[in-house]
Short mmCIF file of C-alpha atoms in Angstrom, two decimals:
data_model
loop_
_atom_site.label_atom_id
_atom_site.label_comp_id
_atom_site.label_asym_id
_atom_site.label_seq_id
_atom_site.Cartn_x
_atom_site.Cartn_y
_atom_site.Cartn_z
CA MET A 1 0.00 0.00 0.00
CA SER A 2 1.38 3.41 -0.98
CA ILE A 3 1.61 6.17 1.58
CA VAL A 4 2.93 8.78 -0.88
CA ALA A 5 2.25 9.01 -4.61
CA LEU A 6 3.41 11.85 -6.85
CA LYS A 7 2.33 11.89 -10.49
CA SER A 8 3.95 14.23 -13.04
CA VAL A 9 4.68 16.83 -10.36
CA THR A 10 6.24 20.03 -11.66
CA LYS A 11 7.18 23.09 -9.64
CA GLU A 12 8.12 26.39 -11.26
CA TYR A 13 8.99 29.79 -9.85
CA ALA A 14 8.92 33.13 -11.65
CA SER A 15 12.28 34.90 -11.75
CA GLY A 16 11.93 38.28 -13.41
CA GLU A 17 10.75 37.64 -16.94
CA SER A 18 11.87 34.02 -16.91
CA THR A 19 10.63 30.85 -15.18
CA ILE A 20 12.76 28.45 -13.19
CA ARG A 21 11.63 24.82 -13.18
CA VAL A 22 12.75 23.35 -9.85
CA LEU A 23 11.00 19.98 -10.24
CA ASP A 24 10.34 18.46 -13.64
CA THR A 25 7.46 15.94 -14.00
CA VAL A 26 8.43 13.93 -10.90
CA ASP A 27 6.83 10.53 -10.38
CA LEU A 28 7.29 8.82 -7.02
CA GLU A 29 5.46 6.08 -5.14
CA LEU A 30 6.49 5.06 -1.62
CA SER A 31 5.23 2.19 0.49
CA GLU A 32 4.52 2.37 4.18
CA ALA A 33 6.98 1.62 6.99
CA GLY A 34 10.13 2.27 5.03
CA ILE A 35 13.11 4.64 5.03
CA HIS A 36 13.46 6.47 1.73
CA VAL A 37 16.47 8.72 1.12
CA VAL A 38 16.62 11.40 -1.56
CA THR A 39 20.06 12.79 -2.37
CA GLY A 40 21.20 15.55 -4.65
CA ALA A 41 23.39 18.61 -4.80
CA SER A 42 22.35 21.90 -3.21
CA GLY A 43 19.69 23.52 -5.38
CA SER A 44 18.57 20.24 -6.95
CA GLY A 45 15.02 20.56 -5.57
CA LYS A 46 15.19 18.31 -2.51
CA SER A 47 13.66 20.75 -0.04
CA THR A 48 11.03 21.76 -2.58
CA LEU A 49 10.04 18.11 -2.95
CA LEU A 50 9.51 17.75 0.81
CA ASN A 51 7.65 21.06 1.02
CA LEU A 52 5.21 19.89 -1.65
CA ILE A 53 4.59 16.54 0.06
CA GLY A 54 4.13 18.36 3.37
CA GLY A 55 1.67 20.85 1.91
CA LEU A 56 3.99 23.76 2.69
CA ASP A 57 4.10 24.74 -0.97
CA ARG A 58 1.86 24.19 -3.98
CA VAL A 59 2.58 22.25 -7.17
CA SER A 60 2.57 24.03 -10.52
CA SER A 61 1.10 20.89 -12.10
CA GLY A 62 0.63 17.23 -11.27
CA THR A 63 -0.93 15.48 -8.26
CA ILE A 64 0.21 14.45 -4.78
CA GLU A 65 -1.50 11.89 -2.57
CA SER A 66 -0.18 11.34 0.94
CA CYS A 67 -1.63 9.43 3.91
CA GLY A 68 -4.99 9.28 2.17
CA TYR A 69 -5.08 13.03 1.44
CA ARG A 70 -5.06 14.68 -1.97
CA VAL A 71 -2.45 17.26 -0.94
CA ASP A 72 -2.43 19.37 -4.11
CA ALA A 73 -6.19 19.96 -3.97
CA MET A 74 -6.75 20.85 -0.30
CA SER A 75 -7.61 24.14 1.35
CA GLU A 76 -5.30 25.70 3.94
CA ASP A 77 -7.50 24.41 6.78
CA GLU A 78 -7.42 20.90 5.33
CA LEU A 79 -3.65 21.11 4.94
CA THR A 80 -3.31 22.14 8.59
CA ASP A 81 -5.35 19.09 9.63
CA TYR A 82 -3.21 16.84 7.39
CA ARG A 83 0.03 18.12 8.89
CA SER A 84 -1.19 17.86 12.49
CA THR A 85 -2.66 14.36 12.19
CA SER A 86 -0.48 12.52 9.69
CA LEU A 87 2.91 14.24 9.41
CA GLY A 88 6.01 14.73 11.48
CA LEU A 89 8.43 17.40 10.22
CA ILE A 90 12.15 17.68 11.01
CA PHE A 91 14.23 20.50 9.58
CA GLN A 92 17.94 21.34 9.45
CA PHE A 93 17.31 23.82 12.27
CA HIS A 94 15.50 22.38 15.29
CA HIS A 95 12.91 25.22 15.66
CA LEU A 96 12.45 24.51 19.38
CA LEU A 97 10.74 27.28 21.35
CA LYS A 98 13.51 28.90 23.40
CA ASP A 99 11.34 29.71 26.43
CA PHE A 100 10.03 26.14 26.78
CA THR A 101 11.84 23.12 28.20
CA ALA A 102 12.55 20.04 26.10
CA LEU A 103 9.55 18.33 27.69
CA GLU A 104 7.26 21.29 27.02
CA ASN A 105 8.44 21.58 23.42
CA VAL A 106 7.73 17.92 22.75
CA MET A 107 4.35 17.68 24.48
CA LEU A 108 2.96 20.92 23.01
CA PRO A 109 1.73 19.55 19.61
CA ALA A 110 -0.21 16.78 21.37
CA PHE A 111 -1.69 19.17 23.91
CA MET A 112 -2.73 21.57 21.12
CA ARG A 113 -4.53 18.70 19.38
CA GLY A 114 -6.70 18.26 22.49
CA GLN A 115 -4.86 15.47 24.28
CA PRO A 116 -5.11 15.77 28.09
CA ARG A 117 -2.02 17.46 29.48
CA ALA A 118 -1.06 14.50 31.65
CA ASP A 119 -1.24 12.13 28.69
CA ALA A 120 0.75 14.52 26.49
CA VAL A 121 3.44 14.82 29.16
CA GLU A 122 3.62 11.06 29.62
CA ARG A 123 3.98 10.51 25.87
CA ALA A 124 6.63 13.24 25.62
CA GLU A 125 8.63 11.73 28.48
CA GLN A 126 8.51 8.33 26.74
CA LEU A 127 9.75 9.73 23.43
CA LEU A 128 12.48 11.82 25.03
CA GLY A 129 13.64 8.65 26.75
CA GLU A 130 13.75 6.84 23.41
CA VAL A 131 16.03 9.51 21.94
CA GLY A 132 18.33 9.47 24.98
CA LEU A 133 17.17 12.65 26.72
CA SER A 134 15.60 11.31 29.91
CA GLU A 135 18.02 13.38 31.97
CA ARG A 136 17.37 16.57 29.99
CA LEU A 137 13.57 16.88 30.24
CA HIS A 138 13.60 20.19 32.06
CA HIS A 139 16.47 21.82 30.19
CA PHE A 140 15.83 24.73 27.84
CA PRO A 141 17.15 24.62 24.25
CA SER A 142 20.02 26.95 25.17
CA GLN A 143 21.13 24.36 27.73
CA LEU A 144 21.20 21.52 25.18
CA SER A 145 23.89 20.63 22.68
CA GLY A 146 23.15 20.80 18.95
CA GLY A 147 22.68 17.03 18.78
CA GLU A 148 20.40 17.06 21.82
CA ARG A 149 18.25 19.81 20.33
CA GLN A 150 17.86 17.84 17.12
CA ARG A 151 16.94 14.70 19.02
CA ALA A 152 14.31 16.69 20.93
CA ALA A 153 12.98 17.89 17.57
CA LEU A 154 12.71 14.25 16.48
CA ALA A 155 10.72 13.39 19.61
CA ARG A 156 8.42 16.35 18.95
CA ALA A 157 7.87 15.21 15.36
CA LEU A 158 6.73 11.80 16.62
CA ILE A 159 4.43 13.00 19.42
CA ASN A 160 1.19 12.68 17.42
CA ASN A 161 2.04 9.23 16.00
CA PRO A 162 2.43 10.39 12.39
CA ARG A 163 2.26 7.89 9.55
CA LEU A 164 4.82 9.90 7.59
CA LEU A 165 7.98 11.66 8.77
CA LEU A 166 9.67 14.23 6.51
CA ALA A 167 13.28 15.15 7.36
CA ASP A 168 15.11 17.95 5.55
CA GLU A 169 18.90 17.73 6.09
CA PRO A 170 18.37 16.85 9.79
CA THR A 171 22.12 16.60 10.47
CA GLY A 172 23.19 19.51 8.26
CA ASN A 173 24.11 21.79 11.18
CA LEU A 174 25.89 19.16 13.27
CA ASP A 175 29.49 18.01 13.57
CA ALA A 176 30.46 14.48 12.53
CA ALA A 177 30.02 12.91 15.98
CA ASN A 178 26.59 14.44 16.61
CA SER A 179 25.51 13.69 13.04
CA ALA A 180 26.28 10.00 13.49
CA LEU A 181 24.38 9.90 16.80
CA VAL A 182 21.31 11.68 15.43
CA GLU A 183 21.29 9.43 12.36
CA GLU A 184 21.44 6.30 14.51
CA VAL A 185 18.66 7.51 16.82
CA LEU A 186 16.50 8.69 13.91
CA PHE A 187 16.69 5.43 11.99
CA THR A 188 16.26 3.27 15.10
CA VAL A 189 13.23 5.16 16.40
CA VAL A 190 11.58 5.29 12.96
CA ARG A 191 11.92 1.54 12.52
CA GLU A 192 10.67 0.84 16.05
CA HIS A 193 7.58 2.96 15.42
CA ALA A 194 7.04 1.49 11.92
CA THR A 195 6.87 5.02 10.53
CA THR A 196 7.60 5.93 6.92
CA LEU A 197 10.54 8.32 6.66
CA VAL A 198 11.43 10.47 3.66
CA LEU A 199 14.83 12.03 4.28
CA VAL A 200 16.53 14.46 1.91
CA THR A 201 20.24 15.12 2.14
CA HIS A 202 23.26 16.07 0.07
CA ASP A 203 25.23 13.42 1.99
CA GLU A 204 25.72 10.44 -0.33
CA ARG A 205 26.79 8.28 2.61
CA LEU A 206 23.33 8.51 4.16
CA SER A 207 21.66 7.20 1.04
CA ALA A 208 23.14 3.75 1.65
CA LEU A 209 21.24 3.49 4.94
CA GLY A 210 17.73 3.66 3.51
CA ASP A 211 15.39 0.98 2.20
CA SER A 212 15.22 2.84 -1.09
CA ARG A 213 17.37 5.55 -2.66
CA TYR A 214 16.57 8.34 -5.10
CA VAL A 215 18.65 11.03 -6.75
CA LEU A 216 17.45 14.50 -7.75
CA GLU A 217 19.43 16.18 -10.50
CA ARG A 218 18.28 19.44 -12.08
CA GLY A 219 14.75 18.75 -10.93
CA VAL A 220 14.58 15.24 -12.38
CA LEU A 221 14.12 12.34 -9.94
CA GLY A 222 15.75 8.98 -10.61
CA ARG A 223 16.20 5.75 -8.68
CA GLY A 224 19.58 5.45 -6.98
CA ALA A 225 21.81 2.41 -7.03
CA PRO A 226 21.33 -0.01 -4.11
CA GLY A 227 23.52 0.51 -1.09
CA PRO A 228 25.96 -2.03 0.32
CA ALA A 229 24.50 -5.16 1.92
#
């Protein structure tokens, strides 16, 4: 069963009197409970691809179905519901609220969806434990390392049990040691929760770790070679 299906998706932006085609008739079908890595050079359209799947941007043409939603045809209110119920989003920057603790940052999306506060806190504590932050629940983002902040962002993305997790260069701002740790935690937690992950990165090494690999080049998406066994 497919969780994401893109058909002939094109995205163009006006630039003065000319038009820039960022994605060119992209077709993509992804099954559930898998890790799918999209690589490509900077400016190849990777972030645009995720933004379209996440309903953060609109296609110029083509169709997108995700988690049972017709993403390209929904209103802003419908897109908000789709993102809050079915998606988890992780960006290169953690986007944690600086005046909230790690626990408060993680539990907030569940609480805002109407979950009782006690239940939201319990779920947040569980997830923070899974990403190795049990001892950092009451620390503010400024008191966490870069890797810890990104792991807290992962826990927050999982708080509402999303079917689909979209990660845009999640280790791009980290040093090698923290990158390796975040990658290990991300892949382990995703597999344990049987969540579908779409990860975009310019790091070719990461592409070998997914269940499937794709390459974006000048807006054209192709299937990557299989990684090492």
